[in-house]
Tab-separated table of N, CA and C in Angstrom:
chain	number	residue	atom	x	y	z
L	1	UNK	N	0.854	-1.163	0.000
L	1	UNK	CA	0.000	0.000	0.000
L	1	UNK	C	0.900	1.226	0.000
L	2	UNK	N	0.825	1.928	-1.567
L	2	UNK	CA	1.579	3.225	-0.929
L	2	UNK	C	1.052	4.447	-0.137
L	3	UNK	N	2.320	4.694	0.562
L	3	UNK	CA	1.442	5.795	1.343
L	3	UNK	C	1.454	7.218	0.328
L	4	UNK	N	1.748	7.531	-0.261
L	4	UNK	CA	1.380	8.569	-1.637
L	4	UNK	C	0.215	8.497	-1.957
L	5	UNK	N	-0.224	7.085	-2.331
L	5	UNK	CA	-1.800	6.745	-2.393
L	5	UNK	C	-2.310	7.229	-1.631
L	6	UNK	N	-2.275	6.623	-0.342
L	6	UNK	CA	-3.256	6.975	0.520
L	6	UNK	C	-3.253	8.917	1.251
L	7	UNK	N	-1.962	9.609	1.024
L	7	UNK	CA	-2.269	10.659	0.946
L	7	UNK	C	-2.821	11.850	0.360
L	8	UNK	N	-3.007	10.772	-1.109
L	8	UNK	CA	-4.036	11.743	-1.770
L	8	UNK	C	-5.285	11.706	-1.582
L	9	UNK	N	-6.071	10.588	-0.467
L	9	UNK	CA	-7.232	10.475	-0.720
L	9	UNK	C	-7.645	11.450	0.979
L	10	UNK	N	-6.703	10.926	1.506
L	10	UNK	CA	-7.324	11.222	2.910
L	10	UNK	C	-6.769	12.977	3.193
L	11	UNK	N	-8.191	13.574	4.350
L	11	UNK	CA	-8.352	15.027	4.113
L	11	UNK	C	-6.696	15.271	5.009
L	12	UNK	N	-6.257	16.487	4.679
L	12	UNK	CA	-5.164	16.947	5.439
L	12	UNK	C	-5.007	17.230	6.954
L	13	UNK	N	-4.417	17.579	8.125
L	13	UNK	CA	-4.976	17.939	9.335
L	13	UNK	C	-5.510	19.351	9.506
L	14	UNK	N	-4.846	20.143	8.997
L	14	UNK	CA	-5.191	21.370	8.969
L	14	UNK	C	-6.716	21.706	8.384
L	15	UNK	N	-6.706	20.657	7.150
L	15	UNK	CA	-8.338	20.790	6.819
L	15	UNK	C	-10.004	20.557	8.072
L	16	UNK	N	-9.308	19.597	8.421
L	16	UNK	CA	-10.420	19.180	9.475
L	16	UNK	C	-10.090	19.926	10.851
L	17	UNK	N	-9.360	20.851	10.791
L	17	UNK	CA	-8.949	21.429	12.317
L	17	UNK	C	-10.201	22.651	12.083
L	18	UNK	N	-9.973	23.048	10.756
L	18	UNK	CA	-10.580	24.358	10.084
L	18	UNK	C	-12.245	24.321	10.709
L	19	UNK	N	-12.498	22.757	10.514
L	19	UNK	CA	-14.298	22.550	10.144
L	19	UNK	C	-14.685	22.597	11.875
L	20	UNK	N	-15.467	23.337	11.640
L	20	UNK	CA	-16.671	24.149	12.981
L	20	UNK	C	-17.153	22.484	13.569
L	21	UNK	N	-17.633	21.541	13.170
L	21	UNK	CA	-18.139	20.687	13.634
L	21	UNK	C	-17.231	19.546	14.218
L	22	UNK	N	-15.995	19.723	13.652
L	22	UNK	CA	-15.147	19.061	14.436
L	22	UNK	C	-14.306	19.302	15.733
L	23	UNK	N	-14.756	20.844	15.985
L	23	UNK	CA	-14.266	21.724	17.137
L	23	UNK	C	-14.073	20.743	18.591
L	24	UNK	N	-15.307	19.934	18.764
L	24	UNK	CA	-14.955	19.089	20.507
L	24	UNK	C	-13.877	17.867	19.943
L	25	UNK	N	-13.592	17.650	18.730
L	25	UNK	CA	-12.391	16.426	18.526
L	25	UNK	C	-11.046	17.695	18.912
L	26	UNK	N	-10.718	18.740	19.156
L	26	UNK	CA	-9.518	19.163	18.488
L	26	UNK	C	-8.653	18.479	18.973
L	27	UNK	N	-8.428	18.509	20.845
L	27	UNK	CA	-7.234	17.870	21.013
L	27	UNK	C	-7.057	16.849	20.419
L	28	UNK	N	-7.522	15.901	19.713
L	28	UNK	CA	-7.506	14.580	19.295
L	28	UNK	C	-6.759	15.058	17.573
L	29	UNK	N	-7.631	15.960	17.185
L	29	UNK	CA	-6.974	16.344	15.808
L	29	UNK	C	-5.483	16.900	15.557
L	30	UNK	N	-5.798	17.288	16.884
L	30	UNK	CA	-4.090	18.067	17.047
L	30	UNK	C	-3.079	16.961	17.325
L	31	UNK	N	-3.641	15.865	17.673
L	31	UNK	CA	-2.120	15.061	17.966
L	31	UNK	C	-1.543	14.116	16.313
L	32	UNK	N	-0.026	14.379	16.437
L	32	UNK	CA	0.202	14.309	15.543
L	32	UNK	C	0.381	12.523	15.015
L	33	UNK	N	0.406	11.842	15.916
L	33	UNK	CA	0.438	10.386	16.284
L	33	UNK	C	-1.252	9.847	15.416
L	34	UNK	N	-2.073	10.439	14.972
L	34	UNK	CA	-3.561	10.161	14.667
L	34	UNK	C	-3.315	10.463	13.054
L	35	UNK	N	-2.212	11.372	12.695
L	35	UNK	CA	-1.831	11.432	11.251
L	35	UNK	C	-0.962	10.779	10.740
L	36	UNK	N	-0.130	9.455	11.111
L	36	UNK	CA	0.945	9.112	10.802
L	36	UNK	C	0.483	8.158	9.866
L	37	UNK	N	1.396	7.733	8.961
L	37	UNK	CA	0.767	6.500	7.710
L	37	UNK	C	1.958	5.759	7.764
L	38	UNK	N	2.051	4.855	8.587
L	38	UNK	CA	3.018	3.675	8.539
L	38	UNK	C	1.967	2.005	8.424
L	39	UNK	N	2.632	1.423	8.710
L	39	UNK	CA	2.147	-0.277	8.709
L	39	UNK	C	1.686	-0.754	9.920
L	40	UNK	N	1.674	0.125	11.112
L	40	UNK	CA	0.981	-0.091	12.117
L	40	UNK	C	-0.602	1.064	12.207
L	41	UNK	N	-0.374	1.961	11.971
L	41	UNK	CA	-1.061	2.916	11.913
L	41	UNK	C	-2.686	2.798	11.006
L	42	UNK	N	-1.968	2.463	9.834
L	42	UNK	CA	-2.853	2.266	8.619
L	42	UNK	C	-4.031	0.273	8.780
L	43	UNK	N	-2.758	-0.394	9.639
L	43	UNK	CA	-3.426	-1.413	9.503
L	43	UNK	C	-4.279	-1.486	11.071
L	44	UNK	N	-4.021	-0.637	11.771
L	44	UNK	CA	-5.403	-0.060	12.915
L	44	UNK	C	-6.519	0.180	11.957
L	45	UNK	N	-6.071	1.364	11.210
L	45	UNK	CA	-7.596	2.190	11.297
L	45	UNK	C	-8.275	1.346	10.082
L	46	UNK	N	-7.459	0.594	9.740
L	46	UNK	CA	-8.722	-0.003	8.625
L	46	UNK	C	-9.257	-1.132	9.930
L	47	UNK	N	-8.747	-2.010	10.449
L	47	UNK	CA	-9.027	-2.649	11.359
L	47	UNK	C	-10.666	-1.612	12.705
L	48	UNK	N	-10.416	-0.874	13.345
L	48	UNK	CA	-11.325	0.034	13.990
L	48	UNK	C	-12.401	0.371	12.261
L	49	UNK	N	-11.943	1.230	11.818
L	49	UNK	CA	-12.852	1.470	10.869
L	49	UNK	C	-13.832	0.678	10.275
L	50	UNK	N	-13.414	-0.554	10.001
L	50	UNK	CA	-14.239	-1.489	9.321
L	50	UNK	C	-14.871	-2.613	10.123
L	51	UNK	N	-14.860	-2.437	11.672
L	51	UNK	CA	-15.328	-3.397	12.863
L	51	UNK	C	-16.434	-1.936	13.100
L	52	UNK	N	-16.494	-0.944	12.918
L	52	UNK	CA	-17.998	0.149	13.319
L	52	UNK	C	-18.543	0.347	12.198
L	53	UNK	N	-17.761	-0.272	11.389
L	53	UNK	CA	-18.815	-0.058	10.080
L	53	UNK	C	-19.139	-1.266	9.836
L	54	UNK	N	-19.556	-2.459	10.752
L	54	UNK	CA	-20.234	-3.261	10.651
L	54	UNK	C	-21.545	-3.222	12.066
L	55	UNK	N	-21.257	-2.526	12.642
L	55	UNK	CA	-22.083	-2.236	13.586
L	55	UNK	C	-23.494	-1.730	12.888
L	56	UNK	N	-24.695	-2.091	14.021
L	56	UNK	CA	-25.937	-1.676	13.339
L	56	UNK	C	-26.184	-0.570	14.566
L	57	UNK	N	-25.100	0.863	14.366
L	57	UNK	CA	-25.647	2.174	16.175
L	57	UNK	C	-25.411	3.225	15.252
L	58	UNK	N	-26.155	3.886	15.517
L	58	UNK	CA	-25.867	5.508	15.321
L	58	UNK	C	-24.326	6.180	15.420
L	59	UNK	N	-23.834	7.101	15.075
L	59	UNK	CA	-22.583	7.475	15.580
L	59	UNK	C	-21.109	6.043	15.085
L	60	UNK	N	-21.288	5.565	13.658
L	60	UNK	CA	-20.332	4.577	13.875
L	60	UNK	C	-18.981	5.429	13.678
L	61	UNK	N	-19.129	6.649	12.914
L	61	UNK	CA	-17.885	7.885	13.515
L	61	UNK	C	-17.421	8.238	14.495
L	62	UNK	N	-18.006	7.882	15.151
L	62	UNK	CA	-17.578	8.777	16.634
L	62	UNK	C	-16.784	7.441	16.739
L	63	UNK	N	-17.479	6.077	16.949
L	63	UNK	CA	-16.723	5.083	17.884
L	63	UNK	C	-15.464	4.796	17.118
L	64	UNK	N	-15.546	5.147	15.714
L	64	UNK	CA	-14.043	5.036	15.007
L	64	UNK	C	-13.254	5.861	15.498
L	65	UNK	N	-13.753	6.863	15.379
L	65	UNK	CA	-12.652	8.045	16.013
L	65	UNK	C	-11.776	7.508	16.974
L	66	UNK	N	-12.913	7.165	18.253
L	66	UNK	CA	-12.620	6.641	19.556
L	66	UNK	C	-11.277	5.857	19.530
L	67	UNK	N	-11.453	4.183	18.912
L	67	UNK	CA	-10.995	3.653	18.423
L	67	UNK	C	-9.617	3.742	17.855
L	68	UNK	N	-9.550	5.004	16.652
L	68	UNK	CA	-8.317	4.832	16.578
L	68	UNK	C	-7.491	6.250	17.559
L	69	UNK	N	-8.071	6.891	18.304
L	69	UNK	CA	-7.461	7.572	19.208
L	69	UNK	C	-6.432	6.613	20.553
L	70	UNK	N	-7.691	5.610	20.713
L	70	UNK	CA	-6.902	4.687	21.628
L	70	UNK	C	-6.039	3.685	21.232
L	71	UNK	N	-6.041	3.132	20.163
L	71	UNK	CA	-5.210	2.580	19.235
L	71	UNK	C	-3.825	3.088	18.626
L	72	UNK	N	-3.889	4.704	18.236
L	72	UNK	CA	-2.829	5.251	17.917
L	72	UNK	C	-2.849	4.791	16.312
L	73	UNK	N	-4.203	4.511	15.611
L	73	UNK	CA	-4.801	4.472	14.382
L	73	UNK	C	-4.583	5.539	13.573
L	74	UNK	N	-4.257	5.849	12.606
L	74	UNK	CA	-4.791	6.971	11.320
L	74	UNK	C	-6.048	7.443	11.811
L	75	UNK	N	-6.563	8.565	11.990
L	75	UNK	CA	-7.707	8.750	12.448
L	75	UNK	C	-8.646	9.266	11.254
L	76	UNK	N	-8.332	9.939	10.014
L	76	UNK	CA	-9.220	10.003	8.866
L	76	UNK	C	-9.238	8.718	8.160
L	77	UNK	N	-8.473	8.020	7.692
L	77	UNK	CA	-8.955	6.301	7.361
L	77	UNK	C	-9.592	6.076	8.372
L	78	UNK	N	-9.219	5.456	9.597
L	78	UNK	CA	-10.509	5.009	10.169
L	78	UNK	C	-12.075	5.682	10.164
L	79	UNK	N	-12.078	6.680	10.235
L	79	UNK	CA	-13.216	7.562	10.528
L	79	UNK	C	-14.195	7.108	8.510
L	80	UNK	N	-13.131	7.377	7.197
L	80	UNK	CA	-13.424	7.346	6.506
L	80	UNK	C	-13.811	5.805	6.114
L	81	UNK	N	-13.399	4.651	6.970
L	81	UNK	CA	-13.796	3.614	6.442
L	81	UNK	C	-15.406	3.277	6.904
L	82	UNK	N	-15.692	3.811	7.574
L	82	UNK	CA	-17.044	3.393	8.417
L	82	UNK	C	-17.846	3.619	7.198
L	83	UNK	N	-17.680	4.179	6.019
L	83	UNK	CA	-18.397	4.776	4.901
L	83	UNK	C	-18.733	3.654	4.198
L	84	UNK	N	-18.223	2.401	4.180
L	84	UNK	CA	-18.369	0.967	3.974
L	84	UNK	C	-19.709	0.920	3.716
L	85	UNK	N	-20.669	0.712	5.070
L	85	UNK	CA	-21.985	0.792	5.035
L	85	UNK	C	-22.352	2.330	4.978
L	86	UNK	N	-23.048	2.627	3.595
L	86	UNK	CA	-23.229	3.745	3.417
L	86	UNK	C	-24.631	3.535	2.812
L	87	UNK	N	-25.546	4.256	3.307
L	87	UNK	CA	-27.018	4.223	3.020
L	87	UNK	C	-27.349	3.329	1.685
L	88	UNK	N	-27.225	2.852	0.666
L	88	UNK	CA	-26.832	2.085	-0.129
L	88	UNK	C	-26.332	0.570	-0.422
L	89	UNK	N	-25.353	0.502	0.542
L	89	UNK	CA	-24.940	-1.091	0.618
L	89	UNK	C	-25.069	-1.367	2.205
L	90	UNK	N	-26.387	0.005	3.310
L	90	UNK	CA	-26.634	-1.031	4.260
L	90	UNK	C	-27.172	-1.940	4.533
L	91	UNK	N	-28.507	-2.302	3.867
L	91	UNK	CA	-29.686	-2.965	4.218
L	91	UNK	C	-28.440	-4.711	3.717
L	92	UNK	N	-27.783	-4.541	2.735
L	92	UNK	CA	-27.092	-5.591	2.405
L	92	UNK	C	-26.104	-6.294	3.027
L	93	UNK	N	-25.722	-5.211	3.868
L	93	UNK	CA	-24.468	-5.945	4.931
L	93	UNK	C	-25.027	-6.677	5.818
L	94	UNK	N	-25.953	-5.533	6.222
L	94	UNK	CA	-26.479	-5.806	7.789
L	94	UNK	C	-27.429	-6.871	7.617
L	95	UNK	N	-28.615	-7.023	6.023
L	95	UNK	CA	-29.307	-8.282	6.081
L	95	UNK	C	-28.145	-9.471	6.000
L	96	UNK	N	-26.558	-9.512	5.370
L	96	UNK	CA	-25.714	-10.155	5.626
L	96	UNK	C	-25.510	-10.920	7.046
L	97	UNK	N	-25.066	-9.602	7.895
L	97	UNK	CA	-24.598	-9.952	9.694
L	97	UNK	C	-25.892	-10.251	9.644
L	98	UNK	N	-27.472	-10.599	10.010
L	98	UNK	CA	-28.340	-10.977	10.127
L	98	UNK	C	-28.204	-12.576	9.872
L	99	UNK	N	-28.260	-12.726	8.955
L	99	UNK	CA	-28.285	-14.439	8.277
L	99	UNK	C	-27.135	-14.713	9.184
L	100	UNK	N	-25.874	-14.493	9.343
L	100	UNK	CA	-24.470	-14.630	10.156
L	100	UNK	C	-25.440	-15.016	11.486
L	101	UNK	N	-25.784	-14.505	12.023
L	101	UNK	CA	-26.163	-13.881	13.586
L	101	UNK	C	-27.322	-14.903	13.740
L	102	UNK	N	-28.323	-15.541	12.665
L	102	UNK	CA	-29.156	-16.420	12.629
L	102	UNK	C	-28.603	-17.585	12.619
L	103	UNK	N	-27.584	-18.004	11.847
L	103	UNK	CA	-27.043	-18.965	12.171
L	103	UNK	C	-26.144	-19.694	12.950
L	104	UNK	N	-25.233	-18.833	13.551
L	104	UNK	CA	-24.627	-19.108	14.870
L	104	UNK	C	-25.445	-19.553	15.926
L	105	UNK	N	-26.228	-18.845	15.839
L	105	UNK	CA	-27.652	-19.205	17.368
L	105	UNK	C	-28.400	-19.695	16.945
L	106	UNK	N	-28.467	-20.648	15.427
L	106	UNK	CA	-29.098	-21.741	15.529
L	106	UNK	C	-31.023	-21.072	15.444
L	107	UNK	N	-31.250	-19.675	15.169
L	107	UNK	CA	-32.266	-19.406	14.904
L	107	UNK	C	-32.647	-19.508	13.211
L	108	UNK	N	-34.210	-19.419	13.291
L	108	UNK	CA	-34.974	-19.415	12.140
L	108	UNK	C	-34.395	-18.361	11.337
L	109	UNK	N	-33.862	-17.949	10.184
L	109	UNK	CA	-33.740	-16.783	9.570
L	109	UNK	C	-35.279	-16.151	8.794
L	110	UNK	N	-35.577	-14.931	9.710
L	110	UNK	CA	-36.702	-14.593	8.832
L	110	UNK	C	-36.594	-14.217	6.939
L	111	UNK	N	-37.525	-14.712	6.339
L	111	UNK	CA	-37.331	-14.610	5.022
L	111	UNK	C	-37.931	-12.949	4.491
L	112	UNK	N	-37.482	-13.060	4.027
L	112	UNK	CA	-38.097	-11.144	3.607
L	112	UNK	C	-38.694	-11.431	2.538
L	113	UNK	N	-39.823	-10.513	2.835
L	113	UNK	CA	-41.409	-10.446	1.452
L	113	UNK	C	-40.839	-9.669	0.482
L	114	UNK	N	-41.943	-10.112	-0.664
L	114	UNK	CA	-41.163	-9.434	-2.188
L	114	UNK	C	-40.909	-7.735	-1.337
L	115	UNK	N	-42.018	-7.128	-1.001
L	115	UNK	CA	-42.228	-5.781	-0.495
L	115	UNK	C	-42.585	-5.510	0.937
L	116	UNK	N	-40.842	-4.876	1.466
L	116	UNK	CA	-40.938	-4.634	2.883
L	116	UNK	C	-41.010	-3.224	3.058
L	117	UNK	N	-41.957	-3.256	4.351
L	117	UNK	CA	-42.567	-2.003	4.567
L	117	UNK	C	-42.195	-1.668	5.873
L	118	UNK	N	-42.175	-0.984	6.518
L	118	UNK	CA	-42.205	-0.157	7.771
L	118	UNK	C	-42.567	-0.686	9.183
L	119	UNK	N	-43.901	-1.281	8.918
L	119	UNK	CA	-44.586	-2.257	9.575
L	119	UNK	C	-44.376	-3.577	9.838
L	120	UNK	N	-43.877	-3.911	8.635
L	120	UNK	CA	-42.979	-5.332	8.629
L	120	UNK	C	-41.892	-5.054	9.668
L	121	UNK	N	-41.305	-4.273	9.160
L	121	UNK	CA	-39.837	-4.030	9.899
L	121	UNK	C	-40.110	-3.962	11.464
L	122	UNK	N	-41.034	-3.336	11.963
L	122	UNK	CA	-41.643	-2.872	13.276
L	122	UNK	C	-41.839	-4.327	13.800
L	123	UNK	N	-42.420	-5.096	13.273
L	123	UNK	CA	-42.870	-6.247	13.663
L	123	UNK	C	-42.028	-7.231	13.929
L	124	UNK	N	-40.677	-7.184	13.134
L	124	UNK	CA	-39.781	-8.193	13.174
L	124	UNK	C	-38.897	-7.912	13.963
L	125	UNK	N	-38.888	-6.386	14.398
L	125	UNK	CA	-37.989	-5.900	14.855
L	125	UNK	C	-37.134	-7.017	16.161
L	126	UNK	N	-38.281	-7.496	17.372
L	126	UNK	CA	-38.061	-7.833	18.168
L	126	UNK	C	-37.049	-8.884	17.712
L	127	UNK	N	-37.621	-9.987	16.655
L	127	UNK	CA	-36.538	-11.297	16.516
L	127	UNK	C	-35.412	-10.317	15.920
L	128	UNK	N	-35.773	-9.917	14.748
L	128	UNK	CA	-34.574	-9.429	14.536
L	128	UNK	C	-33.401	-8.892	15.023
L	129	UNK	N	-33.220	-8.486	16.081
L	129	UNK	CA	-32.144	-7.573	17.073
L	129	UNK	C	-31.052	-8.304	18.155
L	130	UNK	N	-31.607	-9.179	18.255
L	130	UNK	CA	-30.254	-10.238	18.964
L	130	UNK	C	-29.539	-10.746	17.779
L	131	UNK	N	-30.037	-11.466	16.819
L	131	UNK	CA	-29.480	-12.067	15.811
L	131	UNK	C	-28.591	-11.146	14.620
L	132	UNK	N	-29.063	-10.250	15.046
L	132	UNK	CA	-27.890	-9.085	14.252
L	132	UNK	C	-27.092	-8.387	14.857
L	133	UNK	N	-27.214	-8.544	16.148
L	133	UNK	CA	-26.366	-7.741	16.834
L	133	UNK	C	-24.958	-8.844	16.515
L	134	UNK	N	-25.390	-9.932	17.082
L	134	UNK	CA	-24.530	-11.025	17.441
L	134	UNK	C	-23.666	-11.465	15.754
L	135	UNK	N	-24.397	-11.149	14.964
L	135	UNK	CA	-23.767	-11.297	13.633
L	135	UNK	C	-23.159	-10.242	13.071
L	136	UNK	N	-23.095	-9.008	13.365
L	136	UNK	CA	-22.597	-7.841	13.215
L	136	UNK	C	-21.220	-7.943	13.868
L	137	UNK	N	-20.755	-8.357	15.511
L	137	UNK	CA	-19.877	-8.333	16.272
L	137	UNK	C	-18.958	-9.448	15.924
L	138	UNK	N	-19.909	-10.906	14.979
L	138	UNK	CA	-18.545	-11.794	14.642
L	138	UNK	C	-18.127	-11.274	13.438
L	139	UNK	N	-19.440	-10.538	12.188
L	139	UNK	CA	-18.692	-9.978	10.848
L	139	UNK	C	-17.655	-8.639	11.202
L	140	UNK	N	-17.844	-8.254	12.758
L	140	UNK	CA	-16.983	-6.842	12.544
L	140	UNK	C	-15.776	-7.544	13.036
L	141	UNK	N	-15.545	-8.737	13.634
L	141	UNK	CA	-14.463	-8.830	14.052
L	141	UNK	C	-13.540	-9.809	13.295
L	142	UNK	N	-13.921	-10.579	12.729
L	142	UNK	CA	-13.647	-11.257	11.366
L	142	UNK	C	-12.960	-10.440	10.245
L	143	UNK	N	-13.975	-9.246	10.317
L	143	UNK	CA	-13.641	-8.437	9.160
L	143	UNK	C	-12.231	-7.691	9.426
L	144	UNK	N	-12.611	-7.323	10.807
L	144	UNK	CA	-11.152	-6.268	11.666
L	144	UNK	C	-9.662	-7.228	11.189
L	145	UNK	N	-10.239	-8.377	11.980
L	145	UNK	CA	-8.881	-9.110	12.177
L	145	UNK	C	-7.973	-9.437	10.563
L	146	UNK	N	-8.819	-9.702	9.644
L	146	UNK	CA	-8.544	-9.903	8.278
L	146	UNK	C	-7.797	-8.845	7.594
L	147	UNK	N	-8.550	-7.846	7.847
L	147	UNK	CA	-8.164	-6.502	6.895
L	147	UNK	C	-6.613	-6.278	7.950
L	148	UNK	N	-6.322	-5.931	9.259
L	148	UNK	CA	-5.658	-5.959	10.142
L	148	UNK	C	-4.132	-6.356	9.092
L	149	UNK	N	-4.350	-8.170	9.327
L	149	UNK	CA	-3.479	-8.995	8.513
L	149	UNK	C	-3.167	-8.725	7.171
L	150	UNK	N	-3.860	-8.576	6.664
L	150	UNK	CA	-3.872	-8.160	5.107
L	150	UNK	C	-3.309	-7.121	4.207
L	151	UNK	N	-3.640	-5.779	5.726
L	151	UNK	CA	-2.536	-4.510	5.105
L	151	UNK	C	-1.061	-4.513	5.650
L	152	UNK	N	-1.143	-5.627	6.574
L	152	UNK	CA	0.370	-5.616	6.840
L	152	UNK	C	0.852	-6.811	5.820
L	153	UNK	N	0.304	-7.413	5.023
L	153	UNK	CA	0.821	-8.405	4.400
L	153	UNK	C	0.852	-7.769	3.350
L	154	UNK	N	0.179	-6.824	2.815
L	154	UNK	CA	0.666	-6.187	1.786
L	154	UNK	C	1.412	-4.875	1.723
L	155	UNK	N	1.296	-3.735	2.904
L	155	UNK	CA	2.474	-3.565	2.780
L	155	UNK	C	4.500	-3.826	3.393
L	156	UNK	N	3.858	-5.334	3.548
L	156	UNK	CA	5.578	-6.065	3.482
L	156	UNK	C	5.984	-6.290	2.345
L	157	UNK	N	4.803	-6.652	1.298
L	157	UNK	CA	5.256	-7.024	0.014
L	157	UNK	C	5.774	-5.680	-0.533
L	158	UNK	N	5.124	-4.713	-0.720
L	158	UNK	CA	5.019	-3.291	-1.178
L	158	UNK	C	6.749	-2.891	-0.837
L	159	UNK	N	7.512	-3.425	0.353
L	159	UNK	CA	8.261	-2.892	0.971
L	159	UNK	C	9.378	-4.209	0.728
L	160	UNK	N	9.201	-5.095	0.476
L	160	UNK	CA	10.221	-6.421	-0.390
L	160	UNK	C	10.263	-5.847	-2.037
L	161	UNK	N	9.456	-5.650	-2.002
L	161	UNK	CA	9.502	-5.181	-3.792
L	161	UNK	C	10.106	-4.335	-4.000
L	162	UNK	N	10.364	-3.303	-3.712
L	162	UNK	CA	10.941	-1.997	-3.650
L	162	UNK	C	12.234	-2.266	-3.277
L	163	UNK	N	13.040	-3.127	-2.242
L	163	UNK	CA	13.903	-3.372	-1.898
L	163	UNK	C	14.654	-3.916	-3.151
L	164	UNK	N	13.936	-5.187	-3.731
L	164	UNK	CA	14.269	-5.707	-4.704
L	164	UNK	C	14.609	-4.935	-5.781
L	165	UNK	N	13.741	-3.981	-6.448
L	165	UNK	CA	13.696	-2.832	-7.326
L	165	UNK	C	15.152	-2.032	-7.143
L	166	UNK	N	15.117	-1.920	-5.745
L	166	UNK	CA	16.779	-1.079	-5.947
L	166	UNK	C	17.874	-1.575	-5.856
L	167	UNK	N	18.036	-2.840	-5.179
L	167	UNK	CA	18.639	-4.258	-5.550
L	167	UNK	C	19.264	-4.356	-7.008
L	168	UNK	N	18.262	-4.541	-7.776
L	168	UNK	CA	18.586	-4.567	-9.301
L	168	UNK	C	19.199	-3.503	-9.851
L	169	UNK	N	18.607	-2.283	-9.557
L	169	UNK	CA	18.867	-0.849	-9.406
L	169	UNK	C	20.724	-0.843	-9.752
L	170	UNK	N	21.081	-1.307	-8.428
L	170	UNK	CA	22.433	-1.149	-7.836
L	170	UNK	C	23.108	-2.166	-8.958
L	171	UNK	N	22.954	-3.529	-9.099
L	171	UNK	CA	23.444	-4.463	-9.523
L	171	UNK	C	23.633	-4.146	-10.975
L	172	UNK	N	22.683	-3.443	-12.013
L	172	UNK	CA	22.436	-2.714	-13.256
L	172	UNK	C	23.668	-1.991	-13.334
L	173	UNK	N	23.807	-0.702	-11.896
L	173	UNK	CA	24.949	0.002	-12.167
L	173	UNK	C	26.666	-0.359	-12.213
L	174	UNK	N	26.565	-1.324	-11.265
L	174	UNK	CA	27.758	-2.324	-10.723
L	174	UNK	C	27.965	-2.816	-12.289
L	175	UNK	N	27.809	-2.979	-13.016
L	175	UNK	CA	27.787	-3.412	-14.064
L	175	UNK	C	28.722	-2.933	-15.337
């Protein structure tokens, strides 16, 4: 993973210090340990980021934040991964962690009508809410632990390759 990449996507500190609504994070924005992009850093906040963005609560920003404050996470990747479930691909995750959460506990999975309504939802609500909670907390932590592994496995490769690259580099000139 280069970090060039990832500094073009994610906002600057100074940008988010600027914004009025982020005013009760500052001390948190101000530390400079919440902006760093190394292989520990980066493979937090996707880790925090993508364990609240499997959560079915209000505020899955805030608890990222949280998260990678206490972690010592990237704090705009994390904050920006929670965007995962984004009004769009939620009903799909979360009917996902649902079926997850039904089957661990060995419950009925309710089947969903061609056309769900409001009322439906109201009604199911009750079964529905243990079984997603509980499937949400093994997909967020599944998901954490994976992604976790994954950006450090890729950027070791990212960081063997490059080695190699100047390796040859040298050996070209030796030449």
């Amino acid at each position: 993973m280069s970090r060039r990449w990832l500094q073009r996507y994610i906002p600057s500190q100074e940008r988010l210090q600027r914004t009025r609504s982020l005013r009760f994070m500052h001390h948190m924005l101000g530390d400079p340990a919440m902006w760093v992009l190394s292989r520990r850093s980066v493979a937090n906040a996707c880790m925090v980021g993508l364990f609240a963005a499997m959560l079915p609560i209000p505020c899955q920003m805030l608890l990222a934040a949280f998260g990678a404050y206490c972690l010592r996470a990237n704090l705009p990747l994390s904050v920006s991964l929670v965007w995962l479930t984004n009004p769009l691909t939620m009903p799909v995750v979360f009917y996902f962690n649902y079926r997850v959460g039904a089957w661990v506990m060995n419950y009925p999975a309710r089947q969903v009508p061609d056309h769900i309504t409001t009322l439906w939802i109201a009604e199911q609500m009750a079964h529905i809410v243990l079984p997603l909670a509980v499937g949400s907390v093994i997909v967020g932590v599944i998901l954490a632990i994976a992604s976790n592994v994954l950006v450090r496995l890729i950027w070791r490769f990212q960081i063997y390759r490059s080695w190699r690259r100047r390796a040859r580099r040298r050996q070209r000139r030796q030449r």
